XYZ file of N, CA, C and O in Angstrom:
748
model
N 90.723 92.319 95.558
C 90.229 91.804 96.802
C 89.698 92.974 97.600
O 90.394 93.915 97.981
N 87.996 92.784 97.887
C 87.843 93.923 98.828
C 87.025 93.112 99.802
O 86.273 92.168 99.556
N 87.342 93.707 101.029
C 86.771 93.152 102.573
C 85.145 94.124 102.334
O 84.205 93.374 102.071
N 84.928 95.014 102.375
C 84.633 96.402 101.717
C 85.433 97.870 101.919
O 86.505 98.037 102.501
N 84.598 98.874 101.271
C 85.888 100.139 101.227
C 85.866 100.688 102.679
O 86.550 101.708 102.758
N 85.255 100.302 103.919
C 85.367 101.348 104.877
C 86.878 99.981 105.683
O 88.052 100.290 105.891
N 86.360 98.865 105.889
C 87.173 97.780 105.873
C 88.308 97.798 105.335
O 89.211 97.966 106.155
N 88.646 97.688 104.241
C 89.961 98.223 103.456
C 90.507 98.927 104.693
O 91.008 98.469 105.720
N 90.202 100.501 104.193
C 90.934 101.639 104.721
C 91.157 101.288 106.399
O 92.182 101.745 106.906
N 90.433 100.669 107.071
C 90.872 100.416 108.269
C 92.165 99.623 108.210
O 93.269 100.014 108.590
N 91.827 98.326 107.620
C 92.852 97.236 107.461
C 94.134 98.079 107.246
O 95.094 98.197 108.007
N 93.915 98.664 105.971
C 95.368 99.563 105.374
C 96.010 101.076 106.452
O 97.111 101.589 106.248
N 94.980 101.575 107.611
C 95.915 102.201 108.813
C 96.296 101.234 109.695
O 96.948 101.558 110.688
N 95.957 99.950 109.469
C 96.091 98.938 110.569
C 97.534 98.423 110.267
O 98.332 98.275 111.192
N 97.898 98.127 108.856
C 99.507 97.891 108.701
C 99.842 99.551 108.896
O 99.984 99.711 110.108
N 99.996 100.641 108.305
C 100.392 101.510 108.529
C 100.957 101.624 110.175
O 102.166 101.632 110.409
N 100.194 101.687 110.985
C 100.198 102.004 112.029
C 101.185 100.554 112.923
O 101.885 100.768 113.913
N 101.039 99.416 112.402
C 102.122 98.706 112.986
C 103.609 98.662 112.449
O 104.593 98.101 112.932
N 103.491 99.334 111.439
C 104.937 99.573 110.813
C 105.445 100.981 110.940
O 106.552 101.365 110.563
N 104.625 101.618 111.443
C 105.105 102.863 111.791
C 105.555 102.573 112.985
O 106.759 102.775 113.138
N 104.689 101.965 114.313
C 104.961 101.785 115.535
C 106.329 100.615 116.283
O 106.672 100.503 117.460
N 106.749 100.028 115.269
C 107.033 98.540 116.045
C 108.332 98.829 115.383
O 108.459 99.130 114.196
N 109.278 98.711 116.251
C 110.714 98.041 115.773
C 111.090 96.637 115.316
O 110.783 95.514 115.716
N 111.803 97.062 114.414
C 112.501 95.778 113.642
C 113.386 95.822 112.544
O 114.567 96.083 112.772
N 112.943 95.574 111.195
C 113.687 95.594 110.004
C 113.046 96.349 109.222
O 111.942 96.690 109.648
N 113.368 96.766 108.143
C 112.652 97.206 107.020
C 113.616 97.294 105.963
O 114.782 97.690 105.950
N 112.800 96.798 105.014
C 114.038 96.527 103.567
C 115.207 96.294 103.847
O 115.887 97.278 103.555
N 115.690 95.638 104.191
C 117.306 95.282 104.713
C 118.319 96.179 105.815
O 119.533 96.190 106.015
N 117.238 96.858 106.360
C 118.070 97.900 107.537
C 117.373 97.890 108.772
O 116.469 97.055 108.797
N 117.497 98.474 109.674
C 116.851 97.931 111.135
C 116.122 99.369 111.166
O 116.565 100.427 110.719
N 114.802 99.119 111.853
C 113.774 100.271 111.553
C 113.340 100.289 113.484
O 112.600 99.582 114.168
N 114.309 101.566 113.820
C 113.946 101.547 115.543
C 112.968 102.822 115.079
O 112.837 103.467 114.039
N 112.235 102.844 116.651
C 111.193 103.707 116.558
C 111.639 104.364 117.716
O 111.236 104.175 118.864
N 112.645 105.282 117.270
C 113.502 106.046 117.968
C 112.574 107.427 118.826
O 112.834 107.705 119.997
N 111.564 108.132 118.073
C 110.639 109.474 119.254
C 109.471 108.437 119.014
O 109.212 108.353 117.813
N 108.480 107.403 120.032
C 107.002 107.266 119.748
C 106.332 108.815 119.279
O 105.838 109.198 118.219
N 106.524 109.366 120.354
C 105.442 110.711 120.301
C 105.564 111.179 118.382
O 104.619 111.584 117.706
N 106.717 111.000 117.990
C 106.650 111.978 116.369
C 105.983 110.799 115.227
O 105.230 111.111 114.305
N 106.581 109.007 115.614
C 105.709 108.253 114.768
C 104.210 108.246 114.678
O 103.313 107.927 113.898
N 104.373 108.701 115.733
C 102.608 108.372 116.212
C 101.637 109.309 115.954
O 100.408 109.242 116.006
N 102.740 110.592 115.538
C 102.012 111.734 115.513
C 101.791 112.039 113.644
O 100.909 112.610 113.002
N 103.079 111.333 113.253
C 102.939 111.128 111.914
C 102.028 109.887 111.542
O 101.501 109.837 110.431
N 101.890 109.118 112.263
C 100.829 108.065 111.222
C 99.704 108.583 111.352
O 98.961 108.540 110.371
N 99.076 109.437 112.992
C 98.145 110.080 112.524
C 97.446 111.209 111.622
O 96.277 111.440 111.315
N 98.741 111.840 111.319
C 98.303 112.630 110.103
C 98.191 112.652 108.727
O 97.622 113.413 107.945
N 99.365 110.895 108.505
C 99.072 110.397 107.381
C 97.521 109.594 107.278
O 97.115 108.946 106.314
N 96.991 109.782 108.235
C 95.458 108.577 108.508
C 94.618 109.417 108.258
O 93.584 108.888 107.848
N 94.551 110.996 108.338
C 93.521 112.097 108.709
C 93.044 112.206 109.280
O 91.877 112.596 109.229
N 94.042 111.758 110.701
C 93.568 112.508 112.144
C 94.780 113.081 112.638
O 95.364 112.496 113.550
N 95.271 114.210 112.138
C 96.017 114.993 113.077
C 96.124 115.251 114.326
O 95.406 116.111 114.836
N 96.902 114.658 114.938
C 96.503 115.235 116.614
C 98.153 115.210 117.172
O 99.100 114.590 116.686
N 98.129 115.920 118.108
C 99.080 115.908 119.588
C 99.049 115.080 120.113
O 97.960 114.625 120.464
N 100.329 114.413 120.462
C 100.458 113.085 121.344
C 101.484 113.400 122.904
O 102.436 114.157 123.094
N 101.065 112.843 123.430
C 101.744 113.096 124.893
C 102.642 111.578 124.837
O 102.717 110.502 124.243
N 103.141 112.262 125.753
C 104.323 110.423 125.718
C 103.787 109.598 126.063
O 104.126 108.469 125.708
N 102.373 109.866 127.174
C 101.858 108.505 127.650
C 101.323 107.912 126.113
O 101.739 106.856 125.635
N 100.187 108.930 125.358
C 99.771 108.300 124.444
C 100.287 107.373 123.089
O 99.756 106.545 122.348
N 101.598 107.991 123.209
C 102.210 107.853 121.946
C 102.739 106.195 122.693
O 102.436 105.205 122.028
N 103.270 106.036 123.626
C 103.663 104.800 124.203
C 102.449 103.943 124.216
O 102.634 102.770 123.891
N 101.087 104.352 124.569
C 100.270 103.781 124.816
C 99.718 102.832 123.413
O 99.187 101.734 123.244
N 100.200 103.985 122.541
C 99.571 103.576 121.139
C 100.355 102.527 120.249
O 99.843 101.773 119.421
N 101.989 102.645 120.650
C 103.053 101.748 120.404
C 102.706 100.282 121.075
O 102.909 99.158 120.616
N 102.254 100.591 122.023
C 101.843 99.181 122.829
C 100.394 98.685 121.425
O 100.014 97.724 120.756
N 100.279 99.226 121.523
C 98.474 98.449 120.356
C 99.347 98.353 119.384
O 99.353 97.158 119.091
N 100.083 98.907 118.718
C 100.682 98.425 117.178
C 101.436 97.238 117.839
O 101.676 96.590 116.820
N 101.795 96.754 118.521
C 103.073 95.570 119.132
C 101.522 94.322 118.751
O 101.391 93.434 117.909
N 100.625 94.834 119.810
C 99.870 93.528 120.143
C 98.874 93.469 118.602
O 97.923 92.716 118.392
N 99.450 94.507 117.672
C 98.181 94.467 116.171
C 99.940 93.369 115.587
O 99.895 92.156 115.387
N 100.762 93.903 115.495
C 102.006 92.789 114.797
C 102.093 91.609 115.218
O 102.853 90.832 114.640
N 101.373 91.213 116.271
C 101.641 89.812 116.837
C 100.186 88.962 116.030
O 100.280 87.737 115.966
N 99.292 89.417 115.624
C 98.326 89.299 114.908
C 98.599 88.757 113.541
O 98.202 87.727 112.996
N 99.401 89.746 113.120
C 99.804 89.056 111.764
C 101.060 88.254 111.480
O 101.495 87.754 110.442
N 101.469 88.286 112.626
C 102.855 87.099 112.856
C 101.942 85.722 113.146
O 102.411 84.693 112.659
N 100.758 85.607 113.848
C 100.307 84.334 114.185
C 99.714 83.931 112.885
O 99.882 82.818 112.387
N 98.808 85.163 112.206
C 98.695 84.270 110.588
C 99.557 83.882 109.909
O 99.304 82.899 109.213
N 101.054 84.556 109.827
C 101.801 84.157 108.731
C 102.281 82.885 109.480
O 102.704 81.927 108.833
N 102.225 82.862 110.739
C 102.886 81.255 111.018
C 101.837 79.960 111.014
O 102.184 78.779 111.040
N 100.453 80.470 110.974
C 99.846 79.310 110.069
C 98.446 79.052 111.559
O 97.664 78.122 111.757
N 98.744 80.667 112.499
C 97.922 80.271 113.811
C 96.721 80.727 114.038
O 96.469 81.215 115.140
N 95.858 80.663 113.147
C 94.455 80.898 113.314
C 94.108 81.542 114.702
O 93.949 82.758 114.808
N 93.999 80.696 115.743
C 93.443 80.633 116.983
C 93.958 81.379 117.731
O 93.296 81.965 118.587
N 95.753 81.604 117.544
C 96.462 82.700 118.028
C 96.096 84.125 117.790
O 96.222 85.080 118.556
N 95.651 84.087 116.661
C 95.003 85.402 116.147
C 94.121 86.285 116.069
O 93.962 87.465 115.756
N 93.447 85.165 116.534
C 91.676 85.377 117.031
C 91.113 85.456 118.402
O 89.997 85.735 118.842
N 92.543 85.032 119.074
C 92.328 85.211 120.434
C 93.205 86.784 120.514
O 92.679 87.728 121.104
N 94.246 86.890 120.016
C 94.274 88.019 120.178
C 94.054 89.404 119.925
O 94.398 90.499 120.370
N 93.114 88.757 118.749
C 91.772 90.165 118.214
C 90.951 90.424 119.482
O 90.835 91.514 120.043
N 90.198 88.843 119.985
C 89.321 89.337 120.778
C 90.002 89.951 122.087
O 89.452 91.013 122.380
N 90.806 89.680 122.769
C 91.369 90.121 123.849
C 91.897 91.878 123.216
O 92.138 92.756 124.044
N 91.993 92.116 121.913
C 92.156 93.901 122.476
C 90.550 94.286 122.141
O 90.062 95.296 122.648
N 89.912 93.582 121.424
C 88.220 94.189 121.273
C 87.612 94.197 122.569
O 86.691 95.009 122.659
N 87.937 93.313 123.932
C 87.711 93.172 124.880
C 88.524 94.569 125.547
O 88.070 95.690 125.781
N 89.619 94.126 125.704
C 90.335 95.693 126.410
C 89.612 97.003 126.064
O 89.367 97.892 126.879
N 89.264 97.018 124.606
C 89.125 98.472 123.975
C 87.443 98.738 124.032
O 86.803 99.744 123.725
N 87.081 97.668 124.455
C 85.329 97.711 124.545
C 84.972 98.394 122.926
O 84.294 99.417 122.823
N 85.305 97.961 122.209
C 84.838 98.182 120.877
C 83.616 98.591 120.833
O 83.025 97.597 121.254
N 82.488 99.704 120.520
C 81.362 99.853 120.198
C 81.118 100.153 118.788
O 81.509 101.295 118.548
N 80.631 99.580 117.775
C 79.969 100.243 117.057
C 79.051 101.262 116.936
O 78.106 101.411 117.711
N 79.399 102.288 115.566
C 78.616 103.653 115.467
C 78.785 103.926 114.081
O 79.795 103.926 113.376
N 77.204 104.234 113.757
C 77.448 104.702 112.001
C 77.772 105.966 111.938
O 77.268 106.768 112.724
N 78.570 106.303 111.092
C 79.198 107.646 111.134
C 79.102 108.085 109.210
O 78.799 107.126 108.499
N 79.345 109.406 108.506
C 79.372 109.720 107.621
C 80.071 111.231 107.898
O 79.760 112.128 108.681
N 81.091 111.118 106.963
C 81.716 112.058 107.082
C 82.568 112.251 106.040
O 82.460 111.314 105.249
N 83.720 113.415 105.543
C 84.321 113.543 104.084
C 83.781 113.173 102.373
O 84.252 112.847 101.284
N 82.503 113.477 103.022
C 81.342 113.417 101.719
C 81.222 111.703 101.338
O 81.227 111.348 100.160
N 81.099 110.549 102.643
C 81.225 109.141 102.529
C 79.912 108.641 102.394
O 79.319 109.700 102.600
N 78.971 107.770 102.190
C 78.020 107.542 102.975
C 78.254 107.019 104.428
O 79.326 106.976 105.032
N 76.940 106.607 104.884
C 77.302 105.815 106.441
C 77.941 104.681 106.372
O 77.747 103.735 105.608
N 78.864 104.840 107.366
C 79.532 103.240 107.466
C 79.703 103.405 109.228
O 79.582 104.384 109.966
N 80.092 101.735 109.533
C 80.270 101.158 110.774
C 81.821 101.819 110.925
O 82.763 101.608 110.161
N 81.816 102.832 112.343
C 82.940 103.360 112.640
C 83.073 102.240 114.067
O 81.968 101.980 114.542
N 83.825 101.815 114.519
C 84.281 101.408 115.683
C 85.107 102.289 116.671
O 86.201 102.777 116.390
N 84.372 102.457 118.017
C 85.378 103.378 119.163
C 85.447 102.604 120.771
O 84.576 101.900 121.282
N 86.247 102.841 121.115
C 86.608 102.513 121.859
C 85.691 103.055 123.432
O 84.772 103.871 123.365
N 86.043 102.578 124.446
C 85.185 103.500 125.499
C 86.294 104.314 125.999
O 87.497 104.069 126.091
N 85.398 105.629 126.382
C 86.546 106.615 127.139
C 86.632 108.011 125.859
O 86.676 109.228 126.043
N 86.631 107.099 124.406
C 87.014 108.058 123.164
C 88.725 108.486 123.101
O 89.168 109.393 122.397
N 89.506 107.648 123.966
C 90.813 108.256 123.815
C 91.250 107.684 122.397
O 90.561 107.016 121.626
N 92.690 108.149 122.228
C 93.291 107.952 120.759
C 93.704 106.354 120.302
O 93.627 105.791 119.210
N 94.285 105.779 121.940
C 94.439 104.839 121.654
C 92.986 103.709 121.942
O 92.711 102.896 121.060
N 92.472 103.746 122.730
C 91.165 102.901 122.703
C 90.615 103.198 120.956
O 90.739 102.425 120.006
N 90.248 104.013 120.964
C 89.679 104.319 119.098
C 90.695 103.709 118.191
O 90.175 103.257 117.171
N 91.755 103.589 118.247
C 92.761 103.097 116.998
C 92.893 101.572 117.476
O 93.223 100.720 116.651
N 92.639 101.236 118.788
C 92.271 99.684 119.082
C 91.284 99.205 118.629
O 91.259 98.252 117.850
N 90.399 99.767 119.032
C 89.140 99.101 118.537
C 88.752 99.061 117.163
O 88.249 98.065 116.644
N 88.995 100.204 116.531
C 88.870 100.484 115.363
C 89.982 99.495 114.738
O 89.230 98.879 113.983
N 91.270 98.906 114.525
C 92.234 98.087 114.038
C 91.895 97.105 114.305
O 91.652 96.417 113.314
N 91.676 96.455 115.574
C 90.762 95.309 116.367
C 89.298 94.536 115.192
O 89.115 93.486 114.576
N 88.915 95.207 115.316
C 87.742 95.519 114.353
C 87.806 94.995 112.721
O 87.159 94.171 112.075
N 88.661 95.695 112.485
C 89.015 95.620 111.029
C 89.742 94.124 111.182
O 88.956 93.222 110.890
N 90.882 93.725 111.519
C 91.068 92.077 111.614
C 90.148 91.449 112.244
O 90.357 90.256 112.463
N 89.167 91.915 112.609
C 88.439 90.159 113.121
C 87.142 90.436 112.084
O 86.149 89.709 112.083
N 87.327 91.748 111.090
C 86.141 90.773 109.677
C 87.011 90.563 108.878
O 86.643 90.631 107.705
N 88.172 90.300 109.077
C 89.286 89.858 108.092
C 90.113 88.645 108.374
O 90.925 88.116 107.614
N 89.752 88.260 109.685
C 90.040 87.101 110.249
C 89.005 86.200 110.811
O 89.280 85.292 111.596
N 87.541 86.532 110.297
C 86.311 85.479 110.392
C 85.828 85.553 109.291
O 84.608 85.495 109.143
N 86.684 85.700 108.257
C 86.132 85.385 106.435
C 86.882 84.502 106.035
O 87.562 83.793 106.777
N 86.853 84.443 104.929
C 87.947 83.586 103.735
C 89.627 83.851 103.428
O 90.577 83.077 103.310
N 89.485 85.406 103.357
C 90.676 85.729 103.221
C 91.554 86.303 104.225
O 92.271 87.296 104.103
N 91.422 85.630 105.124
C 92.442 85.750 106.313
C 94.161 85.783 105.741
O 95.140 86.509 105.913
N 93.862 84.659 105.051
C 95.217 84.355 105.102
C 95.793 85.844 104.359
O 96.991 86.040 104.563
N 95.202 86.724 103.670
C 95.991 87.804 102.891
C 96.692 88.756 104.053
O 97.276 89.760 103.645
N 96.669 88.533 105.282
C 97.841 89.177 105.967
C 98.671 88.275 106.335
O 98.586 87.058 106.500
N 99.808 89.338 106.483
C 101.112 88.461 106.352
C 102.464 89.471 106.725
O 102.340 90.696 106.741
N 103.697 88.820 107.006
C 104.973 89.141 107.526
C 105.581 89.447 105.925
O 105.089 88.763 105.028
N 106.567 90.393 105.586
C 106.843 90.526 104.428
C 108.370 89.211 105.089
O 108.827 88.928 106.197
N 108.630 88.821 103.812
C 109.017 87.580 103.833
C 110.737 87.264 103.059
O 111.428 86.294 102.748
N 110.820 88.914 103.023
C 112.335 89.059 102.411
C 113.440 89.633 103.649
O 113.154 90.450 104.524
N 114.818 88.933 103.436
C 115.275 88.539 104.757
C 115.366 89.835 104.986
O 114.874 90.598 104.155
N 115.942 90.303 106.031
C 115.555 91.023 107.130
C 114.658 92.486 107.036
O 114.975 93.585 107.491
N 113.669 92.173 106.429
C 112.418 93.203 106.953
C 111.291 92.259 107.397
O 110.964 91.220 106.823
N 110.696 92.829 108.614
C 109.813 92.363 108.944
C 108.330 93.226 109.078
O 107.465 92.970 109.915
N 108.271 94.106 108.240
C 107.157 94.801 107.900
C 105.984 93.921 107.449
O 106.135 92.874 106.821
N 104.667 94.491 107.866
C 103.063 93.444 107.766
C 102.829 93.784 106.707
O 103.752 94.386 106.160
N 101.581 93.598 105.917
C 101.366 94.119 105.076
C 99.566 93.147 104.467
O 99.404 91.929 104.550
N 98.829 93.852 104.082
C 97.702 92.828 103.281
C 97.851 93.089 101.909
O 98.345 93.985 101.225
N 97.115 91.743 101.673
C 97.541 91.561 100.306
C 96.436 91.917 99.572
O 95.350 91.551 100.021
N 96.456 92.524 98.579
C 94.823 93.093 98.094
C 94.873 92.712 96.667
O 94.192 93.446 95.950
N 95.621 91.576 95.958
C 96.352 91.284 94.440
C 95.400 90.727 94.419
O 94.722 90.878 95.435
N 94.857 89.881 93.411
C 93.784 89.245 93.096
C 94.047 87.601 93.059
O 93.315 86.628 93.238
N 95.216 87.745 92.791
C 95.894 86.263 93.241
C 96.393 85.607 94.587
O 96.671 84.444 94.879
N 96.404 86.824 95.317
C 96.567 86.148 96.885
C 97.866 85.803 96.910
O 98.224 84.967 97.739
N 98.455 86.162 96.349
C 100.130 85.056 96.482
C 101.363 86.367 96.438
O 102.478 86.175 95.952
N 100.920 87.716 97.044
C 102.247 88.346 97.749
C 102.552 87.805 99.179
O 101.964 87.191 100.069
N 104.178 88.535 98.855
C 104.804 87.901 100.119
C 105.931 88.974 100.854
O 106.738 88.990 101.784
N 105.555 89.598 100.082
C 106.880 91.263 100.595
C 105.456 92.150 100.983
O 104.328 92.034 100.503
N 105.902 92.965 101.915
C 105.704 94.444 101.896
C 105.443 95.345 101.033
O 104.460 96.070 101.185
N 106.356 95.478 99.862
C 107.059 96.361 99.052
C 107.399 95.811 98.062
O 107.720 94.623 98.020
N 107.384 96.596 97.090
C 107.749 96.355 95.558
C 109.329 95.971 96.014
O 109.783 94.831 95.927
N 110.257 97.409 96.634
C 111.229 97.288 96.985
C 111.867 95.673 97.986
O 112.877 94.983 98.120
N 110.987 95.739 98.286
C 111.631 93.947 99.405
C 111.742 93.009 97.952
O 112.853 92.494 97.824
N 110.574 92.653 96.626
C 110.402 91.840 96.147
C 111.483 92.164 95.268
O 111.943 91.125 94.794
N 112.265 93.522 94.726
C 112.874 93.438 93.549
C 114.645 93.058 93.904
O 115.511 92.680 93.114
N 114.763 93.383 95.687
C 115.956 92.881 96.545
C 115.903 91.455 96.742
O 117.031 91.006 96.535
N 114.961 90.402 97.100
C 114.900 89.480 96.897
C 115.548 88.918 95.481
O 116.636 88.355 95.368
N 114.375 89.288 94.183
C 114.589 88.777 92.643
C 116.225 89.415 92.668
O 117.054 88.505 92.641
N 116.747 90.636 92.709
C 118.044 90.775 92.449
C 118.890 90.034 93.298
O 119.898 90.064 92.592
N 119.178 89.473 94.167
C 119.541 88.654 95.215
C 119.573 86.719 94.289
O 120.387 85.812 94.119
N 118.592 86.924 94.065
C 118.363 85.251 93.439
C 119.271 85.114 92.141
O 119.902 84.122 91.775
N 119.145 86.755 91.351
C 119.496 86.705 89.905
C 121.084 86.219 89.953
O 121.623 85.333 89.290
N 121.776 87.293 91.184
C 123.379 87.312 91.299
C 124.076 85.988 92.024
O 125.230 85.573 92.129
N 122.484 85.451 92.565
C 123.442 84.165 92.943
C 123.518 83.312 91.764
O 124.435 82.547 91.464
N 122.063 83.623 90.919
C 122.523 82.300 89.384
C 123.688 82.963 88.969
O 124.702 82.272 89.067
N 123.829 84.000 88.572
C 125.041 84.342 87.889
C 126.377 83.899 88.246
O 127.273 83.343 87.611
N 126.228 84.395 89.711
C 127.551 84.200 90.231
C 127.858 82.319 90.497
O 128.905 81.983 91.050
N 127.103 81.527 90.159
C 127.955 80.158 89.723
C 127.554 79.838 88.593
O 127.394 78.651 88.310
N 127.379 80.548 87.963
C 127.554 80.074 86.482
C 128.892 80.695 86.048
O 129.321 80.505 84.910
């Protein structure tokens, strides 16, 4: 499944960046986001944008991963309209502009920024962006809540069958081991 490759890679800092940012679960343990400033500073350098974060930003940027997870909580609960309203309302906040850009030996592709150029307007708009051509196509439905009990990590699905439902290899093989020990254990 490809949205295309500049698409992808957005989509894929777009879960990154809400599972780095957002408290909750992960694989069966509770995942707080105990310093913003060091998550934030690490997803950007896992993204290849290294930068310094100030507390406003790093909070600022925690706030956009909250309102990018509520995005894929309204698809997995079946809410189209929820989702799309709340694409457009941060493409609206973040004044999204398009700009062709080429860079790391890429050709040109559609970069999305924000107005102002701050870190978080650019990772809004730019995430913003990436779900609403992924949520005005066909394959919307491939984002989703991982679906093994208590992690609540996002995740897209890029299988060719469309039919994951974890996060993680790890959520799906805790699940299957989970199912196996309950057949066992009444037999």
């Amino acid at each position: 499944m490809n949205f295309n490759s500049h698409t992808d890679g957005v989509v894929a800092d777009t879960v990154a960046l809400v599972n780095e940012l957002t408290e909750g679960e992960s694989r069966g343990r509770p995942h707080p986001v105990p310093d913003a400033v060091a998550a934030g500073e690490a997803f950007l350098e896992r993204a290849g944008w290294p930068r310094r974060l100030t507390a406003g930003q790093a909070a600022e940027l925690a706030a956009v991963a909250r309102e990018l997870r509520a995005v894929f909580e309204a698809v997995t609960a079946g809410d189209l309209d929820d989702a799309a309203e709340r694409v457009n309302r941060l493409l609206e906040e973040t004044q999204a502009r398009p700009r062709l850009e080429r860079h790391d030996g890429e050709p040109w592709h559609v970069h999305f920024h924000g107005v102002g150029d701050t870190i978080t307007a650019d990772w809004g708009a730019s995430c913003a962006t990436g779900l609403a051509v992924v949520l005005g196509g066909e394959l919307y439905d491939r984002l989703g809540v991982c679906t093994a009990p208590h992690c609540d990590r996002v995740y897209v699905d890029t299988s060719r069958n469309g039919k994951r439902r974890f996060c993680s290899t790890a959520c799906q093989n805790r699940v299957k081991t989970a199912a196996f020990r309950a057949r066992a254990h009444t037999t």
